[in-house]
CSV table of C-alpha atoms in Angstrom, one decimal:
chain,number,residue,atom,x,y,z
A,1,MET,CA,39.3,-31.3,-3.0
A,2,LEU,CA,40.9,-29.4,-5.9
A,3,PRO,CA,44.4,-29.5,-7.3
A,4,LEU,CA,45.0,-25.8,-6.6
A,5,SER,CA,47.6,-23.8,-4.8
A,6,ARG,CA,48.6,-20.2,-4.4
A,7,PRO,CA,52.0,-19.2,-5.7
A,8,LYS,CA,54.2,-18.4,-2.6
A,9,ILE,CA,57.9,-17.6,-2.3
A,10,GLY,CA,60.0,-20.6,-1.1
A,11,VAL,CA,57.4,-23.3,-0.7
A,12,GLN,CA,60.1,-25.9,-1.0
A,13,GLY,CA,62.4,-24.2,1.5
A,14,ALA,CA,65.7,-22.3,0.9
A,15,THR,CA,66.6,-24.2,-2.3
A,16,GLY,CA,69.8,-22.1,-2.6
A,17,SER,CA,71.5,-24.7,-0.4
A,18,TRP,CA,71.2,-27.2,-3.3
A,19,ARG,CA,73.7,-25.0,-5.2
A,20,PHE,CA,77.3,-25.8,-5.9
A,21,ARG,CA,77.9,-23.2,-8.6
A,22,LYS,CA,76.9,-19.6,-8.2
A,23,PRO,CA,76.0,-17.3,-11.1
A,24,GLU,CA,77.8,-14.0,-10.8
A,25,ILE,CA,76.9,-11.0,-12.9
A,26,ASP,CA,79.4,-8.6,-14.3
A,27,GLN,CA,77.3,-5.5,-14.1
A,28,GLY,CA,79.7,-3.7,-16.4
A,29,ARG,CA,79.0,-6.1,-19.3
A,30,CYS,CA,75.3,-6.6,-18.6
A,31,ILE,CA,73.1,-4.8,-21.3
A,32,GLY,CA,69.9,-5.3,-19.3
A,33,CYS,CA,68.2,-7.3,-22.0
A,34,GLY,CA,66.2,-9.4,-19.6
A,35,ILE,CA,66.9,-12.8,-21.3
A,36,CYS,CA,68.2,-14.4,-18.1
A,37,TRP,CA,65.0,-13.2,-16.3
A,38,LEU,CA,62.9,-14.8,-19.0
A,39,TYR,CA,64.7,-18.1,-18.9
A,40,CYS,CA,65.3,-18.6,-15.2
A,41,PRO,CA,63.2,-21.7,-14.3
A,42,ASP,CA,62.9,-20.7,-10.7
A,43,SER,CA,62.1,-17.0,-11.1
A,44,VAL,CA,64.9,-15.9,-8.9
A,45,ILE,CA,66.2,-13.2,-11.3
A,46,ASP,CA,64.8,-9.7,-11.1
A,47,VAL,CA,65.4,-7.0,-13.6
A,48,GLU,CA,65.1,-3.6,-11.9
A,49,ASP,CA,65.0,-0.2,-13.4
A,50,VAL,CA,67.6,1.8,-11.6
A,51,SER,CA,67.4,5.4,-12.7
A,52,GLY,CA,66.8,4.6,-16.4
A,53,LYS,CA,69.3,1.6,-16.5
A,54,PHE,CA,68.3,-2.0,-16.1
A,55,ARG,CA,70.0,-3.9,-13.3
A,56,VAL,CA,69.9,-7.7,-12.9
A,57,ARG,CA,69.6,-9.1,-9.4
A,58,ILE,CA,69.7,-12.7,-8.3
A,59,ASP,CA,68.0,-14.1,-5.2
A,60,TYR,CA,70.7,-16.5,-3.9
A,61,THR,CA,68.4,-17.8,-1.1
A,62,TYR,CA,66.5,-19.8,-3.8
A,63,CYS,CA,68.9,-19.9,-6.8
A,64,LYS,CA,69.7,-23.6,-7.4
A,65,GLY,CA,72.7,-22.8,-9.6
A,66,CYS,CA,71.5,-24.5,-12.7
A,67,GLY,CA,73.4,-22.2,-15.0
A,68,ILE,CA,70.8,-21.5,-17.6
A,69,CYS,CA,71.2,-17.7,-17.1
A,70,ALA,CA,74.9,-18.0,-17.8
A,71,SER,CA,74.2,-20.2,-20.9
A,72,VAL,CA,71.6,-17.8,-22.5
A,73,CYS,CA,73.3,-14.5,-21.7
A,74,PRO,CA,74.1,-13.0,-25.2
A,75,VAL,CA,77.1,-10.9,-23.9
A,76,LYS,CA,78.5,-13.5,-21.5
A,77,ALA,CA,78.0,-11.2,-18.5
A,78,ILE,CA,77.1,-14.2,-16.2
A,79,LYS,CA,79.8,-16.5,-15.0
A,80,MET,CA,79.3,-19.7,-12.9
A,81,VAL,CA,81.7,-19.8,-10.0
A,82,SER,CA,82.3,-22.9,-8.0
A,83,GLU,CA,81.1,-22.8,-4.4
A,84,VAL,CA,82.7,-26.1,-3.3
B,1,MET,CA,9.6,-24.0,-30.6
B,2,VAL,CA,10.4,-24.6,-34.3
B,3,LYS,CA,10.7,-27.9,-36.2
B,4,LEU,CA,13.7,-28.2,-38.5
B,5,THR,CA,15.2,-31.0,-40.4
B,6,LEU,CA,18.7,-31.3,-39.1
B,7,THR,CA,21.6,-33.7,-39.2
B,8,GLY,CA,23.0,-34.8,-35.8
B,9,ASN,CA,26.0,-32.5,-36.3
B,10,TYR,CA,23.8,-29.5,-36.9
B,11,CYS,CA,21.8,-30.4,-33.8
B,12,VAL,CA,25.1,-30.1,-31.8
B,13,ALA,CA,25.8,-26.7,-33.4
B,14,HIS,CA,22.3,-25.5,-32.6
B,15,ALA,CA,22.6,-26.7,-29.0
B,16,VAL,CA,25.9,-25.0,-28.6
B,17,LYS,CA,24.4,-21.7,-29.9
B,18,LEU,CA,21.3,-22.0,-27.7
B,19,SER,CA,23.5,-22.8,-24.6
B,20,ARG,CA,25.3,-19.4,-25.2
B,21,VAL,CA,28.7,-21.0,-25.4
B,22,LYS,CA,31.4,-18.3,-25.4
B,23,VAL,CA,34.5,-20.1,-26.7
B,24,VAL,CA,34.8,-22.9,-29.3
B,25,SER,CA,38.0,-24.5,-30.5
B,26,ALA,CA,38.4,-27.5,-32.7
B,27,TYR,CA,40.5,-29.1,-35.4
B,28,PRO,CA,38.7,-30.5,-38.5
B,29,ILE,CA,38.2,-34.3,-38.7
B,30,THR,CA,35.6,-36.4,-40.4
B,31,PRO,CA,32.8,-36.9,-39.3
B,32,GLN,CA,32.9,-34.1,-36.8
B,33,THR,CA,33.8,-31.3,-39.1
B,34,THR,CA,30.3,-30.1,-40.0
B,35,ILE,CA,29.7,-29.3,-36.3
B,36,VAL,CA,32.3,-26.6,-36.2
B,37,GLU,CA,31.6,-25.6,-39.8
B,38,LYS,CA,28.0,-24.8,-38.8
B,39,ILE,CA,29.1,-23.0,-35.7
B,40,SER,CA,31.5,-20.8,-37.8
B,41,GLU,CA,28.6,-20.0,-40.2
B,42,MET,CA,26.5,-18.9,-37.2
B,43,VAL,CA,29.3,-16.7,-36.0
B,44,ASP,CA,29.9,-15.3,-39.5
B,45,SER,CA,26.3,-14.4,-40.0
B,46,GLY,CA,26.1,-12.8,-36.5
B,47,ASP,CA,23.6,-15.5,-35.2
B,48,ALA,CA,26.0,-16.6,-32.5
B,49,ASP,CA,28.4,-14.6,-30.3
B,50,ILE,CA,31.2,-17.1,-30.0
B,51,LYS,CA,35.0,-16.7,-30.0
B,52,MET,CA,36.4,-19.4,-32.3
B,53,ILE,CA,40.0,-20.2,-31.7
B,54,ARG,CA,41.9,-21.8,-34.6
B,55,VAL,CA,44.5,-24.4,-33.5
B,56,GLU,CA,46.9,-26.8,-35.1
B,57,SER,CA,45.8,-30.0,-33.4
B,58,GLU,CA,43.1,-31.6,-31.2
B,59,HIS,CA,45.5,-31.6,-28.3
B,60,SER,CA,45.6,-27.8,-28.6
B,61,ALA,CA,41.8,-27.5,-29.2
B,62,LEU,CA,41.0,-29.1,-25.9
B,63,SER,CA,43.8,-27.2,-24.2
B,64,ALA,CA,42.3,-23.9,-25.6
B,65,VAL,CA,38.7,-24.6,-24.4
B,66,TYR,CA,40.0,-25.9,-21.1
B,67,GLY,CA,41.9,-22.6,-20.6
B,68,ALA,CA,38.8,-20.6,-21.6
B,69,ALA,CA,36.7,-22.7,-19.2
B,70,THR,CA,39.1,-22.2,-16.3
B,71,ALA,CA,38.8,-18.4,-17.0
B,72,GLY,CA,35.0,-18.6,-16.7
B,73,ALA,CA,33.7,-19.1,-20.2
B,74,ARG,CA,31.2,-21.7,-21.2
B,75,ALA,CA,33.3,-23.7,-23.7
B,76,PHE,CA,32.9,-26.4,-26.3
B,77,THR,CA,35.0,-28.6,-28.6
B,78,ALA,CA,34.2,-31.5,-30.9
B,79,THR,CA,36.3,-34.4,-32.4
B,80,SER,CA,36.3,-38.0,-33.6
B,81,SER,CA,38.5,-41.0,-33.7
B,82,HIS,CA,42.2,-40.2,-34.2
B,83,GLY,CA,41.6,-36.6,-33.1
B,84,LEU,CA,40.1,-37.8,-29.8
B,85,LEU,CA,43.1,-40.1,-29.3
B,86,TYR,CA,45.5,-37.2,-30.0
B,87,MET,CA,43.8,-35.1,-27.3
B,88,HIS,CA,43.6,-38.0,-24.8
B,89,GLU,CA,46.2,-36.4,-22.5
B,90,MET,CA,44.1,-33.3,-22.1
B,91,VAL,CA,40.9,-35.3,-21.7
B,92,TRP,CA,42.4,-36.6,-18.5
B,93,TRP,CA,43.7,-33.2,-17.5
B,94,ALA,CA,40.4,-31.4,-17.9
B,95,ALA,CA,38.5,-33.9,-15.8
B,96,GLN,CA,41.0,-34.2,-13.0
B,97,ALA,CA,41.2,-30.4,-12.9
B,98,ARG,CA,37.4,-30.5,-12.3
B,99,VAL,CA,36.6,-28.0,-15.1
B,100,PRO,CA,33.1,-28.2,-16.6
B,101,LEU,CA,33.0,-28.1,-20.4
B,102,VAL,CA,31.3,-30.1,-23.1
B,103,MET,CA,32.7,-32.0,-26.1
B,104,ALA,CA,30.9,-33.8,-28.9
B,105,VAL,CA,32.5,-37.0,-30.0
B,106,VAL,CA,31.2,-38.3,-33.3
B,107,THR,CA,32.2,-41.9,-32.9
B,108,ARG,CA,34.4,-43.3,-35.6
B,109,THR,CA,36.6,-46.4,-36.1
B,110,ILE,CA,40.2,-46.1,-35.3
B,111,GLY,CA,42.8,-47.1,-38.0
B,112,PRO,CA,44.5,-48.8,-39.5
B,113,PRO,CA,43.1,-49.4,-42.0
B,114,TRP,CA,41.8,-45.9,-42.6
B,115,ASN,CA,38.1,-46.0,-41.9
B,116,ILE,CA,35.5,-43.2,-41.3
B,117,TRP,CA,32.5,-45.3,-40.3
B,118,THR,CA,31.1,-45.7,-36.8
B,119,ASP,CA,32.2,-47.9,-34.0
B,120,HIS,CA,32.7,-47.1,-30.3
B,121,HIS,CA,36.4,-47.7,-29.8
B,122,ASP,CA,37.2,-44.0,-29.7
B,123,ILE,CA,34.6,-43.0,-27.1
B,124,MET,CA,35.1,-46.2,-25.0
B,125,GLY,CA,38.8,-45.3,-24.8
B,126,GLN,CA,37.8,-42.3,-22.7
B,127,ARG,CA,35.8,-44.1,-20.1
B,128,ASP,CA,38.4,-44.1,-17.4
B,129,THR,CA,39.2,-40.4,-17.6
B,130,GLY,CA,36.5,-38.9,-15.3
B,131,TRP,CA,34.3,-37.4,-18.0
B,132,LEU,CA,30.5,-38.0,-18.1
B,133,ILE,CA,29.8,-39.8,-21.4
B,134,ALA,CA,26.4,-39.8,-23.0
B,135,MET,CA,25.4,-41.6,-26.2
B,136,ALA,CA,22.5,-40.5,-28.3
B,137,GLU,CA,20.0,-42.6,-30.3
B,138,THR,CA,18.4,-39.9,-32.3
B,139,ASN,CA,19.2,-36.4,-33.5
B,140,GLN,CA,16.6,-35.0,-31.2
B,141,GLU,CA,18.4,-36.7,-28.3
B,142,VAL,CA,21.7,-35.2,-29.6
B,143,LEU,CA,20.3,-31.7,-29.4
B,144,ASP,CA,18.6,-32.2,-26.0
B,145,GLU,CA,21.5,-33.9,-24.3
B,146,THR,CA,24.0,-31.4,-25.5
B,147,ILE,CA,22.1,-28.6,-23.8
B,148,LYS,CA,21.5,-30.7,-20.7
B,149,LEU,CA,25.2,-31.5,-20.4
B,150,PHE,CA,26.0,-27.9,-19.8
B,151,LYS,CA,23.7,-27.8,-16.9
B,152,ILE,CA,24.8,-31.2,-15.6
B,153,THR,CA,28.5,-30.6,-15.8
B,154,GLU,CA,28.2,-27.1,-14.2
B,155,ASP,CA,26.3,-28.5,-11.2
B,156,PRO,CA,28.3,-28.2,-8.0
B,157,ARG,CA,27.5,-31.9,-7.2
B,158,VAL,CA,29.3,-32.8,-10.5
B,159,PHE,CA,31.9,-30.2,-11.7
B,160,LEU,CA,33.3,-32.5,-14.4
B,161,PRO,CA,33.4,-32.2,-18.2
B,162,GLY,CA,31.0,-34.2,-20.3
B,163,ILE,CA,30.9,-35.9,-23.7
B,164,ILE,CA,27.9,-36.1,-26.0
B,165,GLY,CA,28.5,-39.1,-28.3
B,166,LEU,CA,26.8,-39.6,-31.6
B,167,ASP,CA,27.4,-42.3,-34.2
B,168,ALA,CA,29.2,-41.3,-37.4
B,169,PHE,CA,26.9,-40.7,-40.4
B,170,ILE,CA,24.0,-42.7,-38.9
B,171,LEU,CA,23.3,-39.6,-36.8
B,172,SER,CA,26.0,-37.1,-37.7
B,173,HIS,CA,25.1,-36.7,-41.4
B,174,THR,CA,21.5,-38.0,-41.5
B,175,VAL,CA,18.7,-35.5,-41.3
B,176,GLU,CA,15.7,-36.0,-39.0
B,177,PRO,CA,12.9,-33.7,-38.0
B,178,VAL,CA,13.9,-32.1,-34.8
B,179,GLU,CA,12.2,-29.8,-32.4
B,180,VAL,CA,14.5,-26.8,-31.7
B,181,PRO,CA,13.5,-25.0,-28.5
B,182,GLU,CA,13.3,-21.2,-28.3
B,183,GLN,CA,16.2,-19.3,-26.9
B,184,GLU,CA,14.1,-18.0,-24.0
B,185,ALA,CA,13.3,-21.6,-23.0
B,186,VAL,CA,16.9,-22.6,-22.9
B,187,ASP,CA,17.9,-19.4,-21.1
B,188,SER,CA,15.5,-20.1,-18.3
B,189,PHE,CA,16.6,-23.7,-18.2
B,190,LEU,CA,20.4,-23.0,-18.1
B,191,PRO,CA,21.6,-21.0,-15.1
B,192,GLU,CA,24.6,-18.7,-15.1
B,193,ARG,CA,27.8,-20.7,-15.5
B,194,ARG,CA,29.1,-22.2,-12.2
B,195,GLN,CA,32.5,-23.7,-11.8
B,196,PRO,CA,34.7,-24.7,-8.8
B,197,TYR,CA,37.3,-22.0,-9.3
B,198,THR,CA,38.1,-19.3,-11.8
B,199,ILE,CA,41.5,-18.1,-12.9
B,200,ARG,CA,41.7,-14.3,-13.1
B,201,PHE,CA,44.3,-11.7,-13.9
B,202,GLY,CA,45.8,-10.2,-10.8
B,203,ASP,CA,44.9,-13.2,-8.7
B,204,PRO,CA,47.6,-15.9,-9.3
B,205,LEU,CA,46.4,-19.4,-8.9
B,206,VAL,CA,48.4,-22.6,-9.7
B,207,MET,CA,46.3,-25.5,-11.0
B,208,GLY,CA,48.0,-28.9,-10.9
B,209,ASN,CA,51.2,-28.2,-8.9
B,210,ILE,CA,53.2,-31.1,-7.6
B,211,PRO,CA,51.3,-32.4,-4.5
B,212,SER,CA,53.0,-32.2,-1.1
B,213,ASP,CA,50.8,-34.9,0.2
B,214,LEU,CA,50.1,-38.0,-1.9
B,215,LEU,CA,47.1,-39.0,0.2
B,216,VAL,CA,45.5,-35.7,-0.8
B,217,ASN,CA,46.3,-36.5,-4.4
B,218,ALA,CA,44.8,-40.0,-4.0
B,219,ARG,CA,41.6,-38.6,-2.5
B,220,MET,CA,41.2,-36.2,-5.4
B,221,ARG,CA,41.1,-39.2,-7.7
B,222,TRP,CA,38.6,-41.0,-5.6
B,223,GLU,CA,36.5,-37.8,-5.4
B,224,VAL,CA,36.3,-37.7,-9.2
B,225,HIS,CA,34.8,-41.2,-9.0
B,226,LYS,CA,32.4,-40.1,-6.3
B,227,ALA,CA,31.4,-37.0,-8.3
B,228,LEU,CA,30.6,-39.3,-11.2
B,229,GLU,CA,28.5,-41.4,-8.9
B,230,SER,CA,26.5,-38.4,-7.7
B,231,SER,CA,26.1,-37.2,-11.2
B,232,ALA,CA,23.7,-40.1,-11.8
B,233,HIS,CA,21.1,-38.3,-9.7
B,234,VAL,CA,21.8,-34.9,-11.3
B,235,ILE,CA,21.4,-36.4,-14.8
B,236,ASP,CA,18.0,-37.8,-13.9
B,237,GLU,CA,16.9,-34.5,-12.2
B,238,VAL,CA,18.0,-32.4,-15.2
B,239,ASP,CA,16.4,-34.8,-17.6
B,240,ARG,CA,13.1,-34.6,-15.7
B,241,GLU,CA,13.3,-30.8,-15.7
B,242,TRP,CA,13.9,-30.8,-19.5
B,243,GLY,CA,11.0,-33.2,-19.8
B,244,LYS,CA,8.7,-30.7,-18.1
B,245,ILE,CA,9.7,-28.0,-20.6
B,246,THR,CA,9.8,-30.0,-23.8
B,247,GLY,CA,7.7,-33.1,-23.1
B,248,ARG,CA,10.8,-35.2,-23.7
B,249,TYR,CA,11.9,-37.2,-20.6
B,250,TYR,CA,14.3,-39.9,-21.6
B,251,GLY,CA,14.5,-41.9,-18.4
B,252,GLY,CA,17.7,-40.4,-17.0
B,253,LEU,CA,20.5,-42.9,-17.4
B,254,VAL,CA,18.6,-45.6,-19.2
B,255,GLU,CA,15.6,-46.0,-21.4
B,256,CYS,CA,13.6,-49.1,-21.8
B,257,TYR,CA,11.5,-50.4,-24.7
B,258,ARG,CA,8.9,-53.1,-24.0
B,259,CYS,CA,10.7,-54.3,-21.0
B,260,ASP,CA,7.8,-54.8,-18.6
B,261,ASP,CA,6.9,-58.4,-19.5
B,262,ALA,CA,10.1,-59.3,-21.4
B,263,ASP,CA,11.9,-62.6,-20.9
B,264,PHE,CA,15.0,-61.4,-22.7
B,265,LEU,CA,16.7,-58.0,-23.1
B,266,PHE,CA,18.9,-56.4,-25.6
B,267,ILE,CA,21.3,-53.9,-24.0
B,268,GLY,CA,23.1,-51.3,-26.2
B,269,VAL,CA,24.2,-47.7,-26.6
B,270,GLY,CA,23.8,-45.3,-29.5
B,271,ALA,CA,21.9,-45.1,-32.8
B,272,TRP,CA,21.5,-48.9,-33.3
B,273,VAL,CA,19.2,-49.0,-30.3
B,274,GLY,CA,16.6,-47.9,-32.9
B,275,ASP,CA,17.2,-51.2,-34.8
B,276,MET,CA,16.9,-53.1,-31.5
B,277,ARG,CA,13.4,-51.6,-31.0
B,278,LEU,CA,12.4,-52.9,-34.4
B,279,ALA,CA,14.0,-56.3,-33.7
B,280,VAL,CA,12.0,-56.5,-30.4
B,281,ASP,CA,8.8,-56.1,-32.3
B,282,LYS,CA,9.7,-58.7,-34.8
B,283,LEU,CA,10.9,-61.2,-32.2
B,284,ARG,CA,7.7,-60.8,-30.3
B,285,ASP,CA,5.8,-61.6,-33.5
B,286,VAL,CA,7.5,-65.0,-33.5
B,287,GLY,CA,7.0,-65.7,-29.8
B,288,TYR,CA,10.1,-64.4,-28.2
B,289,ARG,CA,9.3,-61.8,-25.6
B,290,PHE,CA,12.2,-59.4,-25.9
B,291,GLY,CA,12.8,-55.9,-24.7
B,292,ALA,CA,15.5,-53.3,-25.4
B,293,LEU,CA,17.4,-51.4,-22.8
B,294,LYS,CA,19.2,-48.3,-24.0
B,295,VAL,CA,22.2,-47.3,-21.9
B,296,ARG,CA,22.1,-43.5,-22.3
B,297,TYR,CA,25.2,-42.8,-20.2
B,298,ILE,CA,28.3,-45.0,-20.3
B,299,ARG,CA,29.7,-42.9,-17.5
B,300,PRO,CA,28.5,-42.8,-14.8
B,301,PHE,CA,27.7,-46.5,-15.6
B,302,PRO,CA,24.1,-47.0,-14.6
B,303,GLY,CA,24.7,-50.3,-12.8
B,304,ALA,CA,21.9,-49.9,-10.3
B,305,ARG,CA,19.3,-48.9,-12.9
B,306,ILE,CA,20.2,-51.8,-15.2
B,307,LEU,CA,20.3,-54.3,-12.3
B,308,GLU,CA,16.6,-53.5,-11.5
B,309,LEU,CA,15.7,-54.1,-15.1
B,310,VAL,CA,17.7,-57.3,-15.7
B,311,LYS,CA,17.0,-59.0,-12.4
B,312,GLY,CA,14.9,-62.2,-12.9
B,313,ARG,CA,15.0,-62.2,-16.7
B,314,LYS,CA,15.7,-65.4,-18.6
B,315,GLY,CA,18.7,-63.8,-20.3
B,316,VAL,CA,20.4,-60.6,-21.5
B,317,VAL,CA,22.3,-59.9,-24.7
B,318,VAL,CA,24.7,-57.0,-24.5
B,319,LEU,CA,25.6,-55.6,-27.9
B,320,ASP,CA,29.0,-54.0,-27.8
B,321,ARG,CA,30.2,-51.9,-30.7
B,322,SER,CA,33.8,-52.1,-29.5
B,323,ILE,CA,36.0,-54.6,-27.7
B,324,SER,CA,38.6,-54.3,-25.0
B,325,ALA,CA,41.0,-56.5,-26.9
B,326,GLY,CA,42.1,-59.4,-24.8
B,327,SER,CA,39.1,-59.2,-22.5
B,328,ALA,CA,35.5,-58.5,-23.7
B,329,GLY,CA,33.2,-55.6,-24.7
B,330,PRO,CA,33.2,-52.7,-22.3
B,331,ILE,CA,29.4,-52.5,-21.6
B,332,PHE,CA,29.4,-56.2,-20.8
B,333,LEU,CA,32.4,-55.9,-18.5
B,334,ASP,CA,30.8,-53.1,-16.5
B,335,LEU,CA,27.5,-54.9,-16.2
B,336,ALA,CA,29.0,-58.3,-15.3
B,337,ALA,CA,31.1,-56.7,-12.6
B,338,TYR,CA,28.2,-54.8,-11.2
B,339,LEU,CA,25.9,-57.8,-11.1
B,340,GLN,CA,28.6,-60.0,-9.5
B,341,GLY,CA,29.2,-57.3,-6.9
B,342,LYS,CA,25.5,-57.3,-6.0
B,343,ARG,CA,25.1,-61.1,-6.2
B,344,VAL,CA,22.7,-61.0,-9.1
B,345,THR,CA,22.9,-63.9,-11.5
B,346,VAL,CA,21.5,-63.6,-15.0
B,347,PRO,CA,22.7,-65.4,-18.1
B,348,ILE,CA,24.5,-62.6,-20.1
B,349,LYS,CA,26.0,-62.9,-23.5
B,350,ASP,CA,28.3,-60.3,-25.0
B,351,VAL,CA,27.9,-60.0,-28.8
B,352,VAL,CA,30.5,-57.8,-30.3
B,353,ALA,CA,29.1,-56.5,-33.6
B,354,GLY,CA,29.2,-53.6,-35.9
B,355,LEU,CA,33.0,-53.1,-35.5
B,356,ALA,CA,34.6,-50.8,-38.1
B,357,GLY,CA,31.2,-49.6,-39.2
B,358,PHE,CA,30.2,-53.1,-40.5
B,359,GLU,CA,26.5,-52.7,-41.2
B,360,VAL,CA,24.2,-54.2,-38.6
B,361,ASN,CA,20.4,-53.8,-38.8
B,362,TYR,CA,17.3,-55.0,-37.1
B,363,GLU,CA,17.4,-58.3,-39.1
B,364,ASP,CA,20.8,-59.1,-37.6
B,365,PHE,CA,19.4,-58.3,-34.1
B,366,VAL,CA,16.5,-60.7,-34.8
B,367,LYS,CA,19.0,-63.4,-35.7
B,368,ILE,CA,21.1,-62.7,-32.7
B,369,GLY,CA,18.0,-62.7,-30.5
B,370,GLU,CA,16.6,-66.0,-31.8
B,371,LYS,CA,19.9,-67.8,-31.5
B,372,PHE,CA,20.4,-66.5,-27.9
B,373,ALA,CA,16.9,-67.3,-26.7
B,374,GLY,CA,17.2,-70.8,-28.2
B,375,GLU,CA,20.5,-71.3,-26.5
B,376,VAL,CA,19.3,-70.2,-23.1
B,377,LEU,CA,16.1,-72.2,-23.3
B,378,GLU,CA,18.2,-75.3,-24.3
B,379,VAL,CA,21.1,-75.2,-21.8
B,380,GLY,CA,19.8,-72.9,-19.1
B,381,TRP,CA,22.7,-70.6,-19.6
B,382,VAL,CA,24.9,-69.2,-22.4
B,383,LYS,CA,27.2,-71.4,-24.4
B,384,ASP,CA,29.9,-68.8,-25.0
B,385,TYR,CA,29.6,-65.6,-23.1
B,386,LEU,CA,31.5,-63.7,-25.8
B,387,GLU,CA,30.8,-63.9,-29.5
B,388,PHE,CA,31.8,-62.0,-32.6
B,389,TYR,CA,29.0,-61.2,-35.1
B,390,PRO,CA,28.7,-62.1,-37.8
B,391,SER,CA,30.1,-65.6,-37.0
B,392,ARG,CA,30.9,-66.4,-40.6
């Protein structure tokens, strides 16, 4: 027996239900730097290249709402909004 | 085969080169330093094709070679004393991850006070981690056992990392004539590296994720123990194979000197077993039939082999070069537990000696032997099962 596993999306279930604050992105302010993508501890942020412009997308099914992305965003383009 | 005069540390370096190790990472610490110094020289002169990774600590050194090993490279590190303690977390990690690799531990006293001489507290502190732990008596054994450890640790019946231990300065910095095997002989002896899994680009694999089933986790721990148990057989098998190639078979887990007709036995590990051999001869000259039993592997502990050799003797003196403070010496503890479990009763005395590198030679063993034999013959058992030497 070996302590090995394969990375798989959502092994702990839909962890988005743990969330009570939701990160919302102001796409107008976002400069597409990718810092939120780098810092997200759950890898639920994707930075996509949409016709030459970066676009940040969050997978809310698994985002636990920790707020790290909002905290590290250099242009304050991410806001934490209460869901309760 | 060539004969060279080499220090114990240079023997390790030659063995690493001959074993075609691909990655070495280490942090300098006396008395280990000349191992990696020699390896760097070999790399610099083009004699060895090894990637050296410079790091800022021993914790990182073992992490680096562990990473290289998981990626499929034969990897090696070396350390001593405080360096070994600093990497202790990764010592556990590498074994529980079942990654074969080899480390040389040049045994050295732990401070304070600051002290570079040999005792066995550093290496004995690793005995619960799941590594195989060998201790050498001579520089030839250092070279031979280092090469063998690559084969043993990479055997699918084992798949655990292994330590080659050698006493500071007594072996590490003292030259002896050593037979260095030809590269072709080592190549035919060592197969291609085998390991339980390999981490590759494009094939994501998580090692050590949080377990979803604690019983599975518990079984992994038990399997490390079972793998160490089955390594006993592999060690003997590999030792015999090496013996066929080189003429040097060491007896697997233990080696005995004049044990056949002995009433009393010394039991010890490491370089001072050489002094025990001399003491055995001297004691026999004055009428005490002693033998010396060298424990070559601390892990797996060779309980079954030792039992066969101590059964029916008048008495056994274990010489421990370290103490589990608040209990007794580790070799004694392992042996006493095993014999109790198998319902074998022999008078055993644990003499804790040579701590902090305090000089102990054959004359001291003669004194210890005479006193012990007298005591057993007088009272039929030992007076105190645990003693510090010298008693003054």
